[in-house]
């Protein structure tokens, strides 16, 4: 039985939170897995796919889109998945495993602040990755600007909430940093598979696509795609994504352990 | 001060009364009571599993006791947690820091948690970490990590420092250095609670010691009191330059027994035993050669009080 923490301890200087965020950024920079694979890789793939003429041809099977068009939401989902499922939970689980959270809870600072700092770091990385993918895609490789910018923002935010919620659930239940890595990878690969990283959903066999419709990252790709090509997203994919966002966040709050 | 705390008069820095804590069926701490006086170094000594860490965790508010009352400078660790952590600095057993933060960055971070922090430069100097300031935490030796951990416990200018298994895993030199450091901190007026399973550490540093055994306190007192209570007393061993009448010594109030072991004489007793023996012999024209002194230790006290050795929990002492 561990005790409770005050979210806003009245005696603790607020600047302490800034220092925590600064240090989490330092750590993220020095352990570059998060931004190399969560920001660098999707951006690099955007440039590579954009540069291959074959991928810029319109296909009937893709509903008149190019492979490049199809891959943009998938690469956005890739960035969110790497940051949310690995980069976010692994440090938190490691901090708990090594007693870093315990150490902090003997100071006037709440360990919740570390979670907040970790969230801020990965949200910043995710926002940077998504903005860069869109800017590089539209400016350099003929990607159309989102048909509905509001819809795009809603789609991206919902995706981030759902996947980061799952990441926090992983951070909460994993006993060790390695455990969090295993759980993160075990969620990442199937979710990215159904999102179409290896075979885009448009060319998946029907049965596979039916299953994928019920997975969070596939819904996310669908919703982002729609907001770019057509307009404000609606219908089943939006509901599926919103349901996952609520579910994962609820589970994360329900099962998070500090010790 | 905090509005919720009811700070009245408090006679002790820490008061623990009838503390109990179980984990499932295992009773970790069973009806423990003790008080720590303002400004002393109080030792909590006992083998692994004696309930030392659980007790300390309850004191610093990390665990909720099943029963009993704890007061830290008038604060209840559960109710006044936040205020408590501004006046108590804690060094926990087996707690690490992020591997890839530098010493200076960690100190700067922890410093920011307090309104009136200590001078980090001075702390770095005192703890001998000046040339490690830019090193990553993971590259520090065990002793350096321990010193950094002490620095973090002190950076908020605590009135009480709780140090758990401070020197476990350190080499002898690092241990002695750490002891020197504790004494320095103590001289600055910080009350120290030192959890240890090393007898020599408790003997060297502590004003008073609570001997923990299987979740209970076997005895409390100064290391010397405990050792003497256990009946060990002192002994002096020497080779007399000439034979002498045993009654010469046995009539001294300090002497309890005299034993001849070949050329050697072994005298046991208490108080100013050595002075009394040497002076009496000299007055009788006998010189004591090859004098060896000894006194009962906390280890003896522990064995005597609990029937077990400090480091072999399950071993029953053969008598």
XYZ file of C-alpha atoms in Angstrom:
578
model
C 0.000 0.000 0.000
C 1.601 3.206 -1.049
C 0.436 6.609 -0.098
C -1.108 9.381 -2.125
C 0.529 12.379 -3.704
C -0.591 15.922 -4.043
C -0.664 16.982 -7.658
C 0.119 20.594 -6.814
C 2.089 20.644 -3.583
C 1.769 24.195 -2.324
C 5.288 24.464 -0.981
C 7.158 23.090 -3.979
C 8.557 25.718 -6.354
C 6.784 25.513 -9.729
C 10.134 25.894 -11.479
C 10.875 22.327 -10.363
C 8.496 21.089 -13.068
C 10.396 23.044 -15.701
C 13.622 21.423 -14.526
C 12.032 17.992 -14.705
C 10.870 18.637 -18.278
C 14.315 19.966 -19.209
C 15.970 16.860 -17.813
C 13.555 14.537 -19.595
C 14.434 16.323 -22.844
C 18.127 15.874 -22.062
C 17.591 12.182 -21.391
C 15.553 11.795 -24.581
C 18.359 13.446 -26.533
C 21.033 11.249 -24.943
C 19.045 8.039 -25.425
C 18.127 8.783 -29.001
C 15.907 5.759 -29.768
C 12.752 7.854 -29.428
C 13.516 10.674 -31.780
C 15.593 8.601 -34.235
C 12.813 6.062 -34.790
C 9.830 8.195 -33.840
C 10.802 11.354 -35.718
C 13.774 10.597 -37.978
C 12.582 7.340 -39.498
C 9.069 8.434 -40.558
C 10.526 11.645 -41.967
C 13.246 9.780 -43.860
C 10.649 7.368 -45.278
C 8.523 10.357 -46.347
C 11.486 11.717 -48.316
C 12.383 8.306 -49.797
C 8.813 7.392 -50.802
C 8.293 10.884 -52.185
C 11.418 10.570 -54.317
C 10.469 7.281 -56.002
C 8.520 8.106 -59.191
C 6.781 4.721 -59.216
C 5.131 5.532 -55.886
C 3.807 8.795 -57.269
C 1.603 7.059 -59.878
C -2.150 6.997 -59.338
C -3.702 3.564 -58.972
C -7.271 2.338 -59.423
C -6.752 -0.159 -56.592
C -5.880 2.707 -54.272
C -9.027 4.607 -55.176
C -7.128 6.880 -57.492
C -4.449 7.740 -54.938
C -0.716 7.235 -55.205
C 1.254 4.918 -52.911
C 2.895 8.053 -51.542
C -0.527 9.484 -50.622
C -1.471 6.220 -48.961
C 1.718 6.043 -46.958
C 1.556 9.537 -45.435
C -1.046 8.630 -42.764
C 0.746 5.330 -42.187
C 4.005 7.171 -41.491
C 2.185 9.556 -39.143
C 0.795 6.503 -37.333
C 4.332 5.064 -37.249
C 5.641 8.195 -35.508
C 2.807 8.130 -32.963
C 3.283 4.400 -32.333
C 7.054 4.555 -31.779
C 6.760 7.534 -29.448
C 3.658 6.341 -27.615
C 4.371 2.629 -27.307
C 8.146 2.623 -26.733
C 9.597 6.054 -26.118
C 6.960 6.992 -23.518
C 6.531 3.827 -21.412
C 10.097 2.458 -21.316
C 11.661 5.325 -19.319
C 8.708 5.421 -16.920
C 8.862 1.680 -16.237
C 12.646 1.951 -15.861
C 12.268 4.793 -13.363
C 9.931 2.686 -11.292
C 12.125 -0.417 -11.567
C 15.235 1.456 -10.442
C 13.543 3.248 -7.577
C 13.827 6.649 -9.245
C 10.122 7.326 -8.672
C 10.449 6.126 -5.087
C 13.399 8.419 -4.562
C 11.365 11.321 -5.930
C 8.428 10.579 -3.699
C 10.599 11.333 -0.651
C 11.047 14.895 -1.949
C 8.430 17.638 -2.095
C 7.900 16.715 -5.760
C 5.166 14.329 -6.857
C 6.174 11.449 -9.169
C 3.147 12.450 -11.251
C 5.283 15.365 -12.395
C 7.757 12.951 -13.996
C 4.928 11.319 -15.889
C 3.818 14.773 -17.003
C 7.335 15.686 -18.099
C 7.678 12.434 -20.034
C 4.319 13.073 -21.736
C 5.377 16.588 -22.718
C 8.637 15.356 -24.257
C 6.910 12.707 -26.383
C 4.004 14.959 -27.331
C 6.501 17.546 -28.560
C 8.352 14.906 -30.565
C 5.064 13.606 -32.015
C 3.875 17.100 -32.959
C 7.229 17.874 -34.569
C 7.215 14.594 -36.509
C 3.662 15.080 -37.810
C 4.204 18.713 -38.783
C 7.490 17.904 -40.540
C 5.965 14.970 -42.453
C 3.115 17.179 -43.687
C 5.332 20.143 -44.511
C 7.977 18.073 -46.297
C 5.266 16.044 -48.075
C 3.328 19.064 -49.365
C 6.289 21.364 -50.039
C 8.599 18.780 -51.555
C 6.591 15.933 -52.980
C 3.235 17.204 -54.156
C 1.127 16.021 -51.240
C -2.164 17.870 -51.046
C -2.785 19.983 -47.978
C -5.490 18.457 -45.742
C -8.957 18.975 -47.188
C -10.144 19.593 -43.649
C -7.420 20.987 -41.393
C -9.741 20.793 -38.387
C -10.548 17.194 -39.228
C -6.839 16.436 -39.565
C -6.110 17.920 -36.151
C -8.991 16.009 -34.556
C -7.820 12.776 -36.206
C -4.226 13.235 -35.092
C -5.130 14.264 -31.538
C -7.485 11.300 -31.101
C -4.793 8.956 -32.427
C -2.227 10.372 -30.023
C -4.604 10.126 -27.067
C -5.443 6.492 -27.866
C -1.874 5.323 -28.464
C -0.293 7.332 -25.622
C -3.029 5.957 -23.364
C -1.989 2.437 -24.372
C 1.632 3.453 -23.742
C 0.794 4.629 -20.225
C -1.052 1.381 -19.599
C 2.140 -0.457 -20.621
C 4.204 1.801 -18.345
C 1.782 1.096 -15.539
C 1.720 -2.681 -15.701
C 5.277 -3.514 -16.848
C 7.467 -4.514 -13.918
C 10.721 -3.492 -15.565
C 12.040 -1.319 -18.372
C 12.720 -4.462 -20.391
C 9.174 -5.630 -19.711
C 7.871 -2.340 -21.077
C 10.041 -2.784 -24.178
C 8.605 -6.250 -24.748
C 5.011 -5.107 -24.236
C 5.645 -2.046 -26.394
C 7.018 -4.141 -29.244
C 4.244 -6.708 -28.806
C 1.692 -3.941 -29.346
C 3.666 -2.010 -31.938
C 4.155 -4.728 -34.561
C 0.592 -6.073 -34.844
C -0.920 -2.587 -34.637
C 1.432 -1.278 -37.347
C 0.780 -4.371 -39.448
C -2.959 -3.748 -39.395
C -2.329 -0.043 -39.991
C -0.760 -1.094 -43.297
C 2.929 -0.403 -42.749
C 3.914 -3.529 -44.717
C 0.770 -3.974 -46.824
C -1.430 -0.895 -47.162
C -5.020 -1.543 -46.162
C -6.314 -0.782 -49.665
C -4.531 -3.877 -51.010
C -5.076 -6.148 -48.007
C -7.261 -9.256 -48.509
C -10.829 -8.432 -47.499
C -10.848 -10.670 -44.405
C -7.677 -9.051 -43.104
C -9.026 -5.591 -43.772
C -12.228 -6.400 -41.880
C -10.164 -7.331 -38.846
C -7.952 -4.300 -39.225
C -11.015 -2.024 -39.196
C -11.331 -2.821 -35.507
C -7.738 -1.976 -34.566
C -6.804 1.475 -33.275
C -3.985 2.396 -35.644
C -5.903 1.234 -38.726
C -8.795 3.438 -37.645
C -6.297 6.209 -37.096
C -4.820 5.826 -40.598
C -8.318 5.743 -42.078
C -9.387 8.896 -40.265
C -6.214 10.837 -41.095
C -6.426 9.736 -44.739
C -10.017 10.901 -44.946
C -9.232 14.291 -43.438
C -6.432 14.835 -45.957
C -8.242 13.602 -49.079
C -11.921 14.274 -48.475
C -12.887 16.315 -45.465
C -13.903 16.038 -41.834
C -13.778 12.349 -40.866
C -16.929 10.568 -39.762
C -18.449 7.170 -39.302
C -17.098 3.936 -37.954
C -13.326 4.637 -37.986
C -13.802 7.813 -35.942
C -15.957 5.932 -33.422
C -13.509 3.043 -33.205
C -10.626 5.435 -32.590
C -12.546 7.455 -29.993
C -13.594 4.247 -28.217
C -9.969 3.113 -28.027
C -8.901 6.518 -26.733
C -11.427 6.299 -23.889
C -10.686 2.629 -23.171
C -6.892 2.906 -23.057
C -6.890 6.062 -20.968
C -9.335 4.535 -18.511
C -7.233 1.360 -18.252
C -4.058 3.388 -17.822
C -5.517 5.374 -14.934
C -7.039 2.223 -13.456
C -3.874 0.098 -13.541
C -1.024 2.555 -13.141
C 1.298 1.587 -10.296
C 3.882 3.914 -8.815
C 5.815 1.223 -6.977
C 3.941 26.591 8.169
C 1.303 24.299 6.705
C -2.190 25.164 7.774
C -3.286 21.552 8.178
C -0.497 20.528 10.480
C -1.051 20.900 14.139
C 2.408 21.810 15.289
C 2.492 21.820 18.997
C 5.366 21.242 21.318
C 7.384 18.196 20.496
C 9.882 16.698 22.838
C 11.622 14.526 20.260
C 12.679 14.875 16.645
C 10.971 11.571 15.914
C 8.559 9.607 18.051
C 7.338 6.164 17.110
C 4.757 4.496 19.311
C 3.443 0.942 18.943
C 4.137 0.789 15.222
C 2.855 -2.272 13.391
C 3.105 -3.238 9.745
C 2.404 -6.538 8.014
C 2.713 -7.608 4.405
C 0.053 -10.276 3.984
C 0.809 -12.884 6.629
C 4.314 -11.625 7.280
C 4.607 -9.298 10.229
C 7.434 -6.934 9.335
C 7.213 -4.643 12.333
C 5.510 -5.712 15.553
C 4.744 -3.090 18.192
C 7.837 -0.929 17.903
C 8.316 2.218 19.994
C 11.288 4.563 20.206
C 12.183 8.238 20.212
C 14.972 10.124 18.505
C 16.297 13.190 20.296
C 16.909 16.392 18.376
C 20.516 16.497 17.184
C 21.560 12.914 17.835
C 22.732 10.164 15.524
C 20.277 7.367 16.115
C 21.134 3.914 14.831
C 18.635 1.318 13.727
C 20.629 -1.878 13.792
C 19.698 -5.430 13.022
C 19.965 -8.256 10.510
C 18.186 -8.263 7.171
C 14.475 -8.743 7.584
C 14.398 -7.309 11.106
C 11.965 -4.571 10.042
C 14.453 -1.698 9.863
C 13.599 -0.464 6.385
C 9.854 -0.867 6.907
C 10.087 1.273 10.042
C 12.015 3.964 8.229
C 9.631 3.883 5.268
C 6.742 4.482 7.632
C 8.614 7.392 9.231
C 9.218 9.128 5.894
C 5.647 8.543 4.734
C 6.350 5.971 2.021
C 4.279 3.330 3.762
C 1.079 3.479 5.732
C 1.384 1.759 9.135
C -1.263 -0.802 10.111
C -1.276 0.598 13.628
C 0.657 2.930 15.858
C 1.561 6.565 15.907
C 4.463 8.382 14.307
C 5.381 11.984 14.866
C 8.241 13.696 13.046
C 8.855 17.118 14.581
C 5.174 17.183 15.382
C 4.099 16.114 11.881
C 2.097 13.034 10.985
C 3.889 11.449 7.993
C 0.597 10.522 6.328
C -1.229 13.803 6.836
C 1.643 16.266 6.538
C 3.548 14.379 3.901
C 4.380 17.414 1.847
C 5.701 19.474 4.754
C 7.509 16.416 6.086
C 9.496 16.075 2.869
C 10.746 19.626 3.175
C 12.291 18.938 6.595
C 13.379 15.310 6.176
C 16.074 14.329 3.695
C 16.014 10.675 2.712
C 18.645 8.387 1.278
C 16.930 5.158 0.330
C 18.310 1.702 -0.030
C 18.474 0.547 -3.643
C 17.246 3.637 -5.365
C 19.020 4.820 -8.461
C 18.990 7.921 -10.606
C 18.709 8.265 -14.383
C 21.872 6.726 -15.877
C 22.450 9.474 -18.408
C 22.067 12.542 -16.252
C 25.216 14.304 -15.078
C 26.022 14.811 -11.406
C 25.633 18.584 -11.702
C 22.309 18.253 -13.514
C 20.902 15.896 -10.894
C 21.912 18.211 -8.056
C 20.489 21.194 -9.899
C 17.215 19.284 -10.420
C 16.859 18.222 -6.789
C 17.844 21.696 -5.650
C 14.880 23.096 -7.557
C 12.483 21.029 -5.428
C 13.086 23.159 -2.336
C 12.367 26.757 -1.461
C 15.498 27.298 0.549
C 18.051 24.830 -0.824
C 21.627 24.330 0.296
C 24.555 25.793 -1.610
C 25.178 23.159 -4.273
C 28.776 24.253 -4.845
C 29.590 23.788 -1.195
C 27.784 20.462 -1.070
C 29.723 19.243 -4.101
C 32.976 20.244 -2.435
C 32.182 18.733 0.938
C 31.152 15.462 -0.686
C 34.219 15.359 -2.915
C 32.229 15.349 -6.137
C 33.757 18.512 -7.623
C 35.642 16.723 -10.392
C 32.642 14.486 -11.122
C 30.225 17.308 -11.819
C 30.090 16.600 -15.558
C 30.099 12.826 -15.320
C 27.072 10.699 -16.057
C 25.480 9.015 -13.063
C 26.124 5.583 -14.560
C 29.872 6.195 -14.714
C 30.169 6.833 -10.964
C 31.669 4.271 -8.598
C 29.582 2.821 -5.784
C 31.091 5.241 -3.288
C 30.489 8.236 -5.540
C 26.867 7.232 -6.132
C 26.436 6.916 -2.392
C 27.915 10.360 -1.814
C 25.675 11.861 -4.474
C 22.738 10.195 -2.802
C 23.746 11.798 0.509
C 24.091 15.139 -1.261
C 20.534 14.787 -2.589
C 19.294 13.948 0.900
C 20.910 17.154 2.162
C 20.246 19.582 -0.675
C 16.939 20.698 0.841
C 18.638 21.664 4.128
C 16.749 19.014 6.095
C 16.467 19.056 9.868
C 16.491 15.272 9.864
C 18.418 12.989 7.506
C 17.344 9.371 7.176
C 20.105 7.244 5.706
C 19.323 3.618 4.883
C 22.180 1.117 4.436
C 24.526 3.898 3.603
C 27.760 1.958 3.293
C 26.523 -1.408 2.054
C 28.624 -2.447 -0.917
C 31.352 0.127 -0.337
C 35.033 -0.732 0.059
C 36.577 -0.114 3.502
C 38.148 3.219 2.541
C 34.913 4.530 1.057
C 33.076 3.412 4.178
C 35.425 5.333 6.451
C 35.159 8.403 4.217
C 31.385 8.181 4.384
C 31.503 7.920 8.169
C 33.581 11.090 8.327
C 30.972 12.769 6.185
C 28.121 11.736 8.480
C 29.979 13.199 11.431
C 30.420 16.471 9.560
C 26.728 16.640 8.725
C 25.904 15.866 12.317
C 28.093 18.715 13.485
C 25.945 21.057 11.425
C 23.050 20.193 13.698
C 21.233 17.678 11.518
C 19.506 14.861 13.370
C 20.476 11.593 11.727
C 18.700 8.263 11.604
C 21.134 5.672 10.387
C 19.888 2.257 9.312
C 22.607 -0.349 9.195
C 23.460 -3.960 9.718
C 27.093 -3.161 10.463
C 28.027 -3.202 14.144
C 31.229 -1.223 13.696
C 29.321 1.505 11.866
C 26.788 1.840 14.668
C 29.511 1.725 17.329
C 31.536 4.397 15.615
C 28.769 6.827 14.698
C 25.685 6.445 16.822
C 24.824 8.224 20.047
C 22.113 5.659 20.628
C 21.171 2.447 18.934
C 17.977 0.435 18.703
C 18.718 -3.245 18.191
C 16.042 -4.646 15.886
C 15.321 -8.326 15.803
C 12.465 -10.034 13.967
C 10.247 -6.962 13.878
C 10.822 -6.012 17.493
C 13.300 -3.907 19.398
C 15.564 -6.066 21.541
C 17.260 -3.140 23.309
C 17.887 0.599 23.055
C 20.830 2.523 24.442
C 24.235 3.942 23.667
C 26.569 1.385 22.056
C 28.615 1.243 25.262
C 25.584 0.806 27.511
C 24.304 -1.984 25.351
C 27.653 -3.724 25.302
C 28.031 -3.462 29.047
C 24.427 -4.442 29.693
C 25.136 -7.580 27.775
C 27.667 -8.381 30.472
C 30.691 -8.270 28.267
C 32.452 -5.463 30.086
C 36.147 -4.939 29.473
C 39.232 -7.045 29.721
C 42.953 -6.455 29.942
C 45.589 -9.064 29.197
C 49.254 -8.744 30.108
C 52.474 -10.500 31.105
C 53.540 -9.439 34.625
C 57.258 -8.726 35.186
C 57.080 -10.642 38.454
C 54.577 -12.893 40.222
C 52.003 -11.059 42.346
C 49.215 -11.864 44.744
C 45.877 -12.090 42.926
C 44.124 -10.455 45.857
C 45.974 -7.257 44.997
C 43.717 -6.939 41.960
C 40.614 -8.855 43.005
C 40.004 -6.344 45.792
C 39.669 -3.544 43.236
C 36.018 -2.564 42.620
C 36.632 -2.485 38.867
C 37.796 -6.107 38.681
C 35.413 -9.004 38.250
C 37.712 -11.941 37.575
C 41.351 -12.885 37.187
C 42.569 -15.758 35.117
C 46.102 -17.045 34.517
C 46.800 -18.314 31.022
C 50.409 -19.502 31.006
C 52.559 -16.373 31.268
C 49.544 -14.179 30.604
C 47.054 -12.810 33.067
C 43.544 -11.973 31.918
C 41.595 -9.538 34.067
C 37.974 -8.746 33.293
C 35.829 -6.031 34.794
C 34.319 -2.658 34.049
C 34.782 1.093 34.492
C 38.382 2.383 34.567
C 39.673 -1.171 34.604
C 42.989 -0.619 32.828
C 44.093 2.361 34.893
C 43.175 0.646 38.136
C 45.071 -2.537 37.224
C 48.225 -0.838 35.929
C 48.400 1.672 38.782
C 47.937 -1.003 41.428
C 50.581 -3.238 39.873
C 53.054 -0.362 39.483
C 52.540 0.590 43.126
C 53.407 -3.016 44.008
C 56.538 -2.827 41.865
C 55.187 -5.061 39.101
C 55.319 -3.924 35.488
C 52.725 -5.148 32.998
C 54.261 -6.082 29.652
C 52.558 -6.773 26.341
C 49.276 -5.198 27.471
C 46.226 -5.948 25.328
C 42.876 -4.290 25.896
C 39.435 -5.267 24.805
C 35.830 -4.473 25.465
C 32.542 -6.084 24.685
C 31.029 -4.966 21.430
C 27.562 -4.383 20.107
C 27.991 -7.685 18.341
C 28.350 -9.376 21.744
C 25.317 -7.469 22.948
C 23.261 -8.570 19.984
C 24.246 -12.195 20.355
C 23.493 -12.075 24.051
C 20.133 -10.346 23.648
C 18.795 -12.333 20.739
C 20.731 -15.560 20.827
C 21.703 -15.041 17.223
C 24.510 -13.494 15.235
C 23.831 -10.330 13.342
C 24.803 -11.691 9.970
C 23.454 -15.225 10.098
C 19.780 -14.774 10.632
C 18.941 -18.400 11.139
C 21.933 -19.551 13.071
C 21.322 -20.213 16.747
C 24.359 -19.521 18.857
C 25.841 -22.543 20.570
C 26.499 -21.875 24.196
